[in-house]
Every structure is written in structure tokens, then in C-alpha cells.
PDB file of N, CA and C in Angstrom:
ATOM      1  N   MET P   1       0.282 -11.660  83.761  1.00  0.00           N
ATOM      2  CA  MET P   1      -0.442 -11.255  82.574  1.00  0.00           C
ATOM      3  C   MET P   1      -1.885 -11.719  82.714  1.00  0.00           C
ATOM      4  N   LYS P   2      -2.819 -10.837  82.406  1.00  0.00           N
ATOM      5  CA  LYS P   2      -4.228 -11.175  82.540  1.00  0.00           C
ATOM      6  C   LYS P   2      -4.661 -12.076  81.393  1.00  0.00           C
ATOM      7  N   ARG P   3      -5.520 -12.981  81.717  1.00  0.00           N
ATOM      8  CA  ARG P   3      -6.108 -13.827  80.691  1.00  0.00           C
ATOM      9  C   ARG P   3      -7.458 -13.238  80.311  1.00  0.00           C
ATOM     10  N   ILE P   4      -7.732 -13.232  79.042  1.00  0.00           N
ATOM     11  CA  ILE P   4      -9.008 -12.698  78.576  1.00  0.00           C
ATOM     12  C   ILE P   4     -10.031 -13.825  78.644  1.00  0.00           C
ATOM     13  N   VAL P   5     -11.112 -13.542  79.285  1.00  0.00           N
ATOM     14  CA  VAL P   5     -12.183 -14.518  79.408  1.00  0.00           C
ATOM     15  C   VAL P   5     -12.886 -14.640  78.066  1.00  0.00           C
ATOM     16  N   LYS P   6     -13.312 -15.854  77.721  1.00  0.00           N
ATOM     17  CA  LYS P   6     -13.916 -16.097  76.409  1.00  0.00           C
ATOM     18  C   LYS P   6     -15.094 -15.175  76.130  1.00  0.00           C
ATOM     19  N   SER P   7     -15.971 -14.956  77.085  1.00  0.00           N
ATOM     20  CA  SER P   7     -17.127 -14.095  76.833  1.00  0.00           C
ATOM     21  C   SER P   7     -16.685 -12.655  76.568  1.00  0.00           C
ATOM     22  N   ARG P   8     -15.640 -12.224  77.262  1.00  0.00           N
ATOM     23  CA  ARG P   8     -15.131 -10.874  77.050  1.00  0.00           C
ATOM     24  C   ARG P   8     -14.493 -10.762  75.663  1.00  0.00           C
ATOM     25  N   LEU P   9     -13.781 -11.805  75.263  1.00  0.00           N
ATOM     26  CA  LEU P   9     -13.170 -11.827  73.935  1.00  0.00           C
ATOM     27  C   LEU P   9     -14.248 -11.794  72.849  1.00  0.00           C
ATOM     28  N   ASP P  10     -15.310 -12.536  73.070  1.00  0.00           N
ATOM     29  CA  ASP P  10     -16.418 -12.528  72.112  1.00  0.00           C
ATOM     30  C   ASP P  10     -17.036 -11.136  72.008  1.00  0.00           C
ATOM     31  N   ASP P  11     -17.142 -10.436  73.130  1.00  0.00           N
ATOM     32  CA  ASP P  11     -17.665  -9.074  73.104  1.00  0.00           C
ATOM     33  C   ASP P  11     -16.767  -8.152  72.288  1.00  0.00           C
ATOM     34  N   HIS P  12     -15.459  -8.303  72.467  1.00  0.00           N
ATOM     35  CA  HIS P  12     -14.516  -7.473  71.712  1.00  0.00           C
ATOM     36  C   HIS P  12     -14.611  -7.772  70.214  1.00  0.00           C
ATOM     37  N   ILE P  13     -14.692  -9.018  69.876  1.00  0.00           N
ATOM     38  CA  ILE P  13     -14.760  -9.385  68.464  1.00  0.00           C
ATOM     39  C   ILE P  13     -16.062  -8.881  67.843  1.00  0.00           C
ATOM     40  N   SER P  14     -17.167  -9.038  68.546  1.00  0.00           N
ATOM     41  CA  SER P  14     -18.436  -8.552  67.994  1.00  0.00           C
ATOM     42  C   SER P  14     -18.422  -7.029  67.870  1.00  0.00           C
ATOM     43  N   ASP P  15     -17.767  -6.342  68.802  1.00  0.00           N
ATOM     44  CA  ASP P  15     -17.648  -4.887  68.719  1.00  0.00           C
ATOM     45  C   ASP P  15     -16.830  -4.487  67.489  1.00  0.00           C
ATOM     46  N   LEU P  16     -15.744  -5.228  67.234  1.00  0.00           N
ATOM     47  CA  LEU P  16     -14.928  -4.940  66.048  1.00  0.00           C
ATOM     48  C   LEU P  16     -15.719  -5.171  64.768  1.00  0.00           C
ATOM     49  N   TYR P  17     -16.501  -6.256  64.713  1.00  0.00           N
ATOM     50  CA  TYR P  17     -17.317  -6.517  63.536  1.00  0.00           C
ATOM     51  C   TYR P  17     -18.342  -5.405  63.308  1.00  0.00           C
ATOM     52  N   GLU P  18     -18.909  -4.889  64.380  1.00  0.00           N
ATOM     53  CA  GLU P  18     -19.866  -3.790  64.257  1.00  0.00           C
ATOM     54  C   GLU P  18     -19.186  -2.533  63.724  1.00  0.00           C
ATOM     55  N   ARG P  19     -17.988  -2.270  64.204  1.00  0.00           N
ATOM     56  CA  ARG P  19     -17.258  -1.087  63.728  1.00  0.00           C
ATOM     57  C   ARG P  19     -16.901  -1.218  62.251  1.00  0.00           C
ATOM     58  N   VAL P  20     -16.468  -2.408  61.853  1.00  0.00           N
ATOM     59  CA  VAL P  20     -16.140  -2.641  60.445  1.00  0.00           C
ATOM     60  C   VAL P  20     -17.393  -2.484  59.589  1.00  0.00           C
ATOM     61  N   ALA P  21     -18.516  -2.988  60.068  1.00  0.00           N
ATOM     62  CA  ALA P  21     -19.771  -2.846  59.324  1.00  0.00           C
ATOM     63  C   ALA P  21     -20.143  -1.372  59.174  1.00  0.00           C
ATOM     64  N   ASP P  22     -19.940  -0.583  60.217  1.00  0.00           N
ATOM     65  CA  ASP P  22     -20.233   0.850  60.142  1.00  0.00           C
ATOM     66  C   ASP P  22     -19.341   1.540  59.117  1.00  0.00           C
ATOM     67  N   VAL P  23     -18.063   1.169  59.100  1.00  0.00           N
ATOM     68  CA  VAL P  23     -17.134   1.769  58.138  1.00  0.00           C
ATOM     69  C   VAL P  23     -17.529   1.377  56.715  1.00  0.00           C
ATOM     70  N   LYS P  24     -17.938   0.119  56.521  1.00  0.00           N
ATOM     71  CA  LYS P  24     -18.366  -0.319  55.188  1.00  0.00           C
ATOM     72  C   LYS P  24     -19.600   0.443  54.726  1.00  0.00           C
ATOM     73  N   LYS P  25     -20.470   0.816  55.645  1.00  0.00           N
ATOM     74  CA  LYS P  25     -21.649   1.603  55.286  1.00  0.00           C
ATOM     75  C   LYS P  25     -21.253   3.028  54.915  1.00  0.00           C
ATOM     76  N   ASP P  26     -20.263   3.585  55.592  1.00  0.00           N
ATOM     77  CA  ASP P  26     -19.870   4.968  55.374  1.00  0.00           C
ATOM     78  C   ASP P  26     -19.097   5.167  54.071  1.00  0.00           C
ATOM     79  N   ILE P  27     -18.357   4.167  53.634  1.00  0.00           N
ATOM     80  CA  ILE P  27     -17.524   4.318  52.434  1.00  0.00           C
ATOM     81  C   ILE P  27     -18.355   4.648  51.200  1.00  0.00           C
ATOM     82  N   PRO P  28     -19.450   3.926  50.903  1.00  0.00           N
ATOM     83  CA  PRO P  28     -20.241   4.311  49.724  1.00  0.00           C
ATOM     84  C   PRO P  28     -20.847   5.709  49.839  1.00  0.00           C
ATOM     85  N   VAL P  29     -21.229   6.105  51.033  1.00  0.00           N
ATOM     86  CA  VAL P  29     -21.797   7.446  51.225  1.00  0.00           C
ATOM     87  C   VAL P  29     -20.744   8.491  50.883  1.00  0.00           C
ATOM     88  N   ILE P  30     -19.529   8.281  51.348  1.00  0.00           N
ATOM     89  CA  ILE P  30     -18.448   9.234  51.062  1.00  0.00           C
ATOM     90  C   ILE P  30     -18.147   9.257  49.573  1.00  0.00           C
ATOM     91  N   LYS P  31     -18.062   8.085  48.954  1.00  0.00           N
ATOM     92  CA  LYS P  31     -17.750   8.021  47.524  1.00  0.00           C
ATOM     93  C   LYS P  31     -18.823   8.695  46.684  1.00  0.00           C
ATOM     94  N   ASN P  32     -20.056   8.384  46.948  1.00  0.00           N
ATOM     95  CA  ASN P  32     -21.135   8.850  46.082  1.00  0.00           C
ATOM     96  C   ASN P  32     -21.577  10.269  46.369  1.00  0.00           C
ATOM     97  N   ASN P  33     -21.471  10.709  47.581  1.00  0.00           N
ATOM     98  CA  ASN P  33     -22.018  12.009  47.932  1.00  0.00           C
ATOM     99  C   ASN P  33     -20.929  13.071  48.015  1.00  0.00           C
ATOM    100  N   HIS P  34     -20.009  12.911  48.926  1.00  0.00           N
ATOM    101  CA  HIS P  34     -19.040  13.960  49.204  1.00  0.00           C
ATOM    102  C   HIS P  34     -18.068  14.162  48.046  1.00  0.00           C
ATOM    103  N   LEU P  35     -17.608  13.088  47.430  1.00  0.00           N
ATOM    104  CA  LEU P  35     -16.655  13.247  46.341  1.00  0.00           C
ATOM    105  C   LEU P  35     -17.306  13.904  45.127  1.00  0.00           C
ATOM    106  N   LYS P  36     -18.585  13.640  44.920  1.00  0.00           N
ATOM    107  CA  LYS P  36     -19.292  14.273  43.812  1.00  0.00           C
ATOM    108  C   LYS P  36     -19.359  15.782  44.021  1.00  0.00           C
ATOM    109  N   HIS P  37     -19.704  16.195  45.232  1.00  0.00           N
ATOM    110  CA  HIS P  37     -19.759  17.631  45.534  1.00  0.00           C
ATOM    111  C   HIS P  37     -18.378  18.265  45.440  1.00  0.00           C
ATOM    112  N   MET P  38     -17.367  17.543  45.899  1.00  0.00           N
ATOM    113  CA  MET P  38     -16.014  18.094  45.821  1.00  0.00           C
ATOM    114  C   MET P  38     -15.588  18.274  44.379  1.00  0.00           C
ATOM    115  N   GLY P  39     -15.925  17.322  43.503  1.00  0.00           N
ATOM    116  CA  GLY P  39     -15.578  17.437  42.093  1.00  0.00           C
ATOM    117  C   GLY P  39     -16.233  18.641  41.455  1.00  0.00           C
ATOM    118  N   ILE P  40     -17.493  18.880  41.784  1.00  0.00           N
ATOM    119  CA  ILE P  40     -18.206  20.040  41.246  1.00  0.00           C
ATOM    120  C   ILE P  40     -17.551  21.331  41.725  1.00  0.00           C
ATOM    121  N   ASP P  41     -17.200  21.394  43.013  1.00  0.00           N
ATOM    122  CA  ASP P  41     -16.565  22.601  43.557  1.00  0.00           C
ATOM    123  C   ASP P  41     -15.191  22.834  42.943  1.00  0.00           C
ATOM    124  N   ILE P  42     -14.442  21.772  42.736  1.00  0.00           N
ATOM    125  CA  ILE P  42     -13.106  21.910  42.137  1.00  0.00           C
ATOM    126  C   ILE P  42     -13.224  22.430  40.710  1.00  0.00           C
ATOM    127  N   ASN P  43     -14.192  21.927  39.947  1.00  0.00           N
ATOM    128  CA  ASN P  43     -14.387  22.424  38.579  1.00  0.00           C
ATOM    129  C   ASN P  43     -14.779  23.897  38.578  1.00  0.00           C
ATOM    130  N   ARG P  44     -15.619  24.301  39.537  1.00  0.00           N
ATOM    131  CA  ARG P  44     -16.030  25.697  39.643  1.00  0.00           C
ATOM    132  C   ARG P  44     -14.815  26.585  39.928  1.00  0.00           C
ATOM    133  N   ILE P  45     -13.968  26.150  40.862  1.00  0.00           N
ATOM    134  CA  ILE P  45     -12.768  26.928  41.192  1.00  0.00           C
ATOM    135  C   ILE P  45     -11.827  26.982  39.997  1.00  0.00           C
ATOM    136  N   GLY P  46     -11.715  25.862  39.266  1.00  0.00           N
ATOM    137  CA  GLY P  46     -10.854  25.833  38.081  1.00  0.00           C
ATOM    138  C   GLY P  46     -11.291  26.835  37.037  1.00  0.00           C
ATOM    139  N   LYS P  47     -12.593  26.967  36.846  1.00  0.00           N
ATOM    140  CA  LYS P  47     -13.098  27.938  35.878  1.00  0.00           C
ATOM    141  C   LYS P  47     -12.763  29.362  36.311  1.00  0.00           C
ATOM    142  N   LYS P  48     -12.876  29.646  37.610  1.00  0.00           N
ATOM    143  CA  LYS P  48     -12.547  30.986  38.107  1.00  0.00           C
ATOM    144  C   LYS P  48     -11.069  31.291  37.913  1.00  0.00           C
ATOM    145  N   VAL P  49     -10.218  30.308  38.181  1.00  0.00           N
ATOM    146  CA  VAL P  49      -8.776  30.495  38.001  1.00  0.00           C
ATOM    147  C   VAL P  49      -8.461  30.737  36.534  1.00  0.00           C
ATOM    148  N   ASP P  50      -9.109  30.004  35.639  1.00  0.00           N
ATOM    149  CA  ASP P  50      -8.889  30.211  34.210  1.00  0.00           C
ATOM    150  C   ASP P  50      -9.259  31.631  33.794  1.00  0.00           C
ATOM    151  N   ARG P  51     -10.402  32.127  34.302  1.00  0.00           N
ATOM    152  CA  ARG P  51     -10.810  33.502  33.975  1.00  0.00           C
ATOM    153  C   ARG P  51      -9.781  34.513  34.471  1.00  0.00           C
ATOM    154  N   ILE P  52      -9.299  34.318  35.684  1.00  0.00           N
ATOM    155  CA  ILE P  52      -8.309  35.246  36.242  1.00  0.00           C
ATOM    156  C   ILE P  52      -7.028  35.217  35.427  1.00  0.00           C
ATOM    157  N   LEU P  53      -6.569  34.012  35.063  1.00  0.00           N
ATOM    158  CA  LEU P  53      -5.339  33.908  34.269  1.00  0.00           C
ATOM    159  C   LEU P  53      -5.493  34.578  32.911  1.00  0.00           C
ATOM    160  N   TRP P  54      -6.619  34.337  32.227  1.00  0.00           N
ATOM    161  CA  TRP P  54      -6.811  34.961  30.925  1.00  0.00           C
ATOM    162  C   TRP P  54      -6.917  36.472  31.032  1.00  0.00           C
ATOM    163  N   SER P  55      -7.527  36.976  32.072  1.00  0.00           N
ATOM    164  CA  SER P  55      -7.604  38.431  32.225  1.00  0.00           C
ATOM    165  C   SER P  55      -6.219  39.017  32.506  1.00  0.00           C
ATOM    166  N   MET P  56      -5.405  38.303  33.283  1.00  0.00           N
ATOM    167  CA  MET P  56      -4.043  38.788  33.538  1.00  0.00           C
ATOM    168  C   MET P  56      -3.205  38.762  32.262  1.00  0.00           C
ATOM    169  N   ILE P  57      -3.334  37.703  31.477  1.00  0.00           N
ATOM    170  CA  ILE P  57      -2.581  37.610  30.220  1.00  0.00           C
ATOM    171  C   ILE P  57      -3.026  38.716  29.260  1.00  0.00           C
ATOM    172  N   THR P  58      -4.320  38.959  29.194  1.00  0.00           N
ATOM    173  CA  THR P  58      -4.831  40.025  28.326  1.00  0.00           C
ATOM    174  C   THR P  58      -4.328  41.390  28.789  1.00  0.00           C
ATOM    175  N   GLY P  59      -4.354  41.623  30.090  1.00  0.00           N
ATOM    176  CA  GLY P  59      -3.856  42.890  30.630  1.00  0.00           C
ATOM    177  C   GLY P  59      -2.380  43.090  30.354  1.00  0.00           C
ATOM    178  N   MET P  60      -1.597  42.023  30.521  1.00  0.00           N
ATOM    179  CA  MET P  60      -0.157  42.141  30.233  1.00  0.00           C
ATOM    180  C   MET P  60       0.089  42.375  28.746  1.00  0.00           C
ATOM    181  N   GLY P  61      -0.704  41.715  27.905  1.00  0.00           N
ATOM    182  CA  GLY P  61      -0.558  41.936  26.459  1.00  0.00           C
ATOM    183  C   GLY P  61      -0.868  43.368  26.091  1.00  0.00           C
ATOM    184  N   ALA P  62      -1.928  43.930  26.679  1.00  0.00           N
ATOM    185  CA  ALA P  62      -2.278  45.325  26.402  1.00  0.00           C
ATOM    186  C   ALA P  62      -1.179  46.266  26.886  1.00  0.00           C
ATOM    187  N   LEU P  63      -0.618  45.967  28.040  1.00  0.00           N
ATOM    188  CA  LEU P  63       0.469  46.801  28.562  1.00  0.00           C
ATOM    189  C   LEU P  63       1.694  46.728  27.661  1.00  0.00           C
ATOM    190  N   ILE P  64       2.022  45.552  27.205  1.00  0.00           N
ATOM    191  CA  ILE P  64       3.187  45.399  26.316  1.00  0.00           C
ATOM    192  C   ILE P  64       2.962  46.146  25.008  1.00  0.00           C
ATOM    193  N   LEU P  65       1.764  46.017  24.429  1.00  0.00           N
ATOM    194  CA  LEU P  65       1.488  46.752  23.191  1.00  0.00           C
ATOM    195  C   LEU P  65       1.539  48.270  23.403  1.00  0.00           C
ATOM    196  N   THR P  66       1.062  48.733  24.553  1.00  0.00           N
ATOM    197  CA  THR P  66       1.133  50.160  24.858  1.00  0.00           C
ATOM    198  C   THR P  66       2.583  50.612  24.984  1.00  0.00           C
ATOM    199  N   LEU P  67       3.398  49.845  25.669  1.00  0.00           N
ATOM    200  CA  LEU P  67       4.819  50.209  25.808  1.00  0.00           C
ATOM    201  C   LEU P  67       5.539  50.196  24.482  1.00  0.00           C
ATOM    202  N   ILE P  68       5.229  49.220  23.643  1.00  0.00           N
ATOM    203  CA  ILE P  68       5.843  49.176  22.305  1.00  0.00           C
ATOM    204  C   ILE P  68       5.422  50.392  21.496  1.00  0.00           C
ATOM    205  N   ALA P  69       4.166  50.765  21.576  1.00  0.00           N
ATOM    206  CA  ALA P  69       3.688  51.938  20.816  1.00  0.00           C
ATOM    207  C   ALA P  69       4.359  53.216  21.327  1.00  0.00           C
ATOM    208  N   LEU P  70       4.578  53.306  22.649  1.00  0.00           N
ATOM    209  CA  LEU P  70       5.250  54.502  23.181  1.00  0.00           C
ATOM    210  C   LEU P  70       6.713  54.537  22.778  1.00  0.00           C
ATOM    211  N   VAL P  71       7.376  53.408  22.746  1.00  0.00           N
ATOM    212  CA  VAL P  71       8.801  53.364  22.374  1.00  0.00           C
ATOM    213  C   VAL P  71       8.973  53.688  20.901  1.00  0.00           C
ATOM    214  N   LEU P  72       8.101  53.201  20.049  1.00  0.00           N
ATOM    215  CA  LEU P  72       8.238  53.424  18.599  1.00  0.00           C
ATOM    216  C   LEU P  72       7.776  54.815  18.170  1.00  0.00           C
ATOM    217  N   LYS P  73       7.114  55.540  19.025  1.00  0.00           N
ATOM    218  CA  LYS P  73       6.607  56.857  18.674  1.00  0.00           C
ATOM    219  C   LYS P  73       7.681  57.867  18.567  1.00  0.00           C
TER     220      LYS P  73
END
């Protein structure tokens, strides 16, 4: 089994600390920037879905009223 030399171990540890620091920097950017844009896009899509659903419900209601009027005639 190979033994890790102290200087090499120190290099690995410092590399890990640098990577953790980079991740800590990226987390606020993701939270503040990307999630905000995603929330706006999701709300926009939700509004479109609501419009489509209401138009379908209105269309079905009109069709039902037309069928009822034809049956009662």
C-alpha cells in the first residue's frame, strides 16, 4: 500500500478547500439568479395553462348548452 507523502496530502487538502470555496460561491448565485428566473417562467406557464383550461371549460359548457337546446327542441 502506498503511503501518501505529507506535502502531497497537503496539496490534496488545499485542493479540496478550493473546491468547497468555489461551491460556496456558486450557491448564492444559483439561489438569487437562476431560481428567480425559474419562478418567473413557472408563473408565466401557469397563467397560460389557466387560460387554456378556462377556454376548454367554456367551450365544453357551450357545447353542452347547444346539445341540451337541440334535445329539448
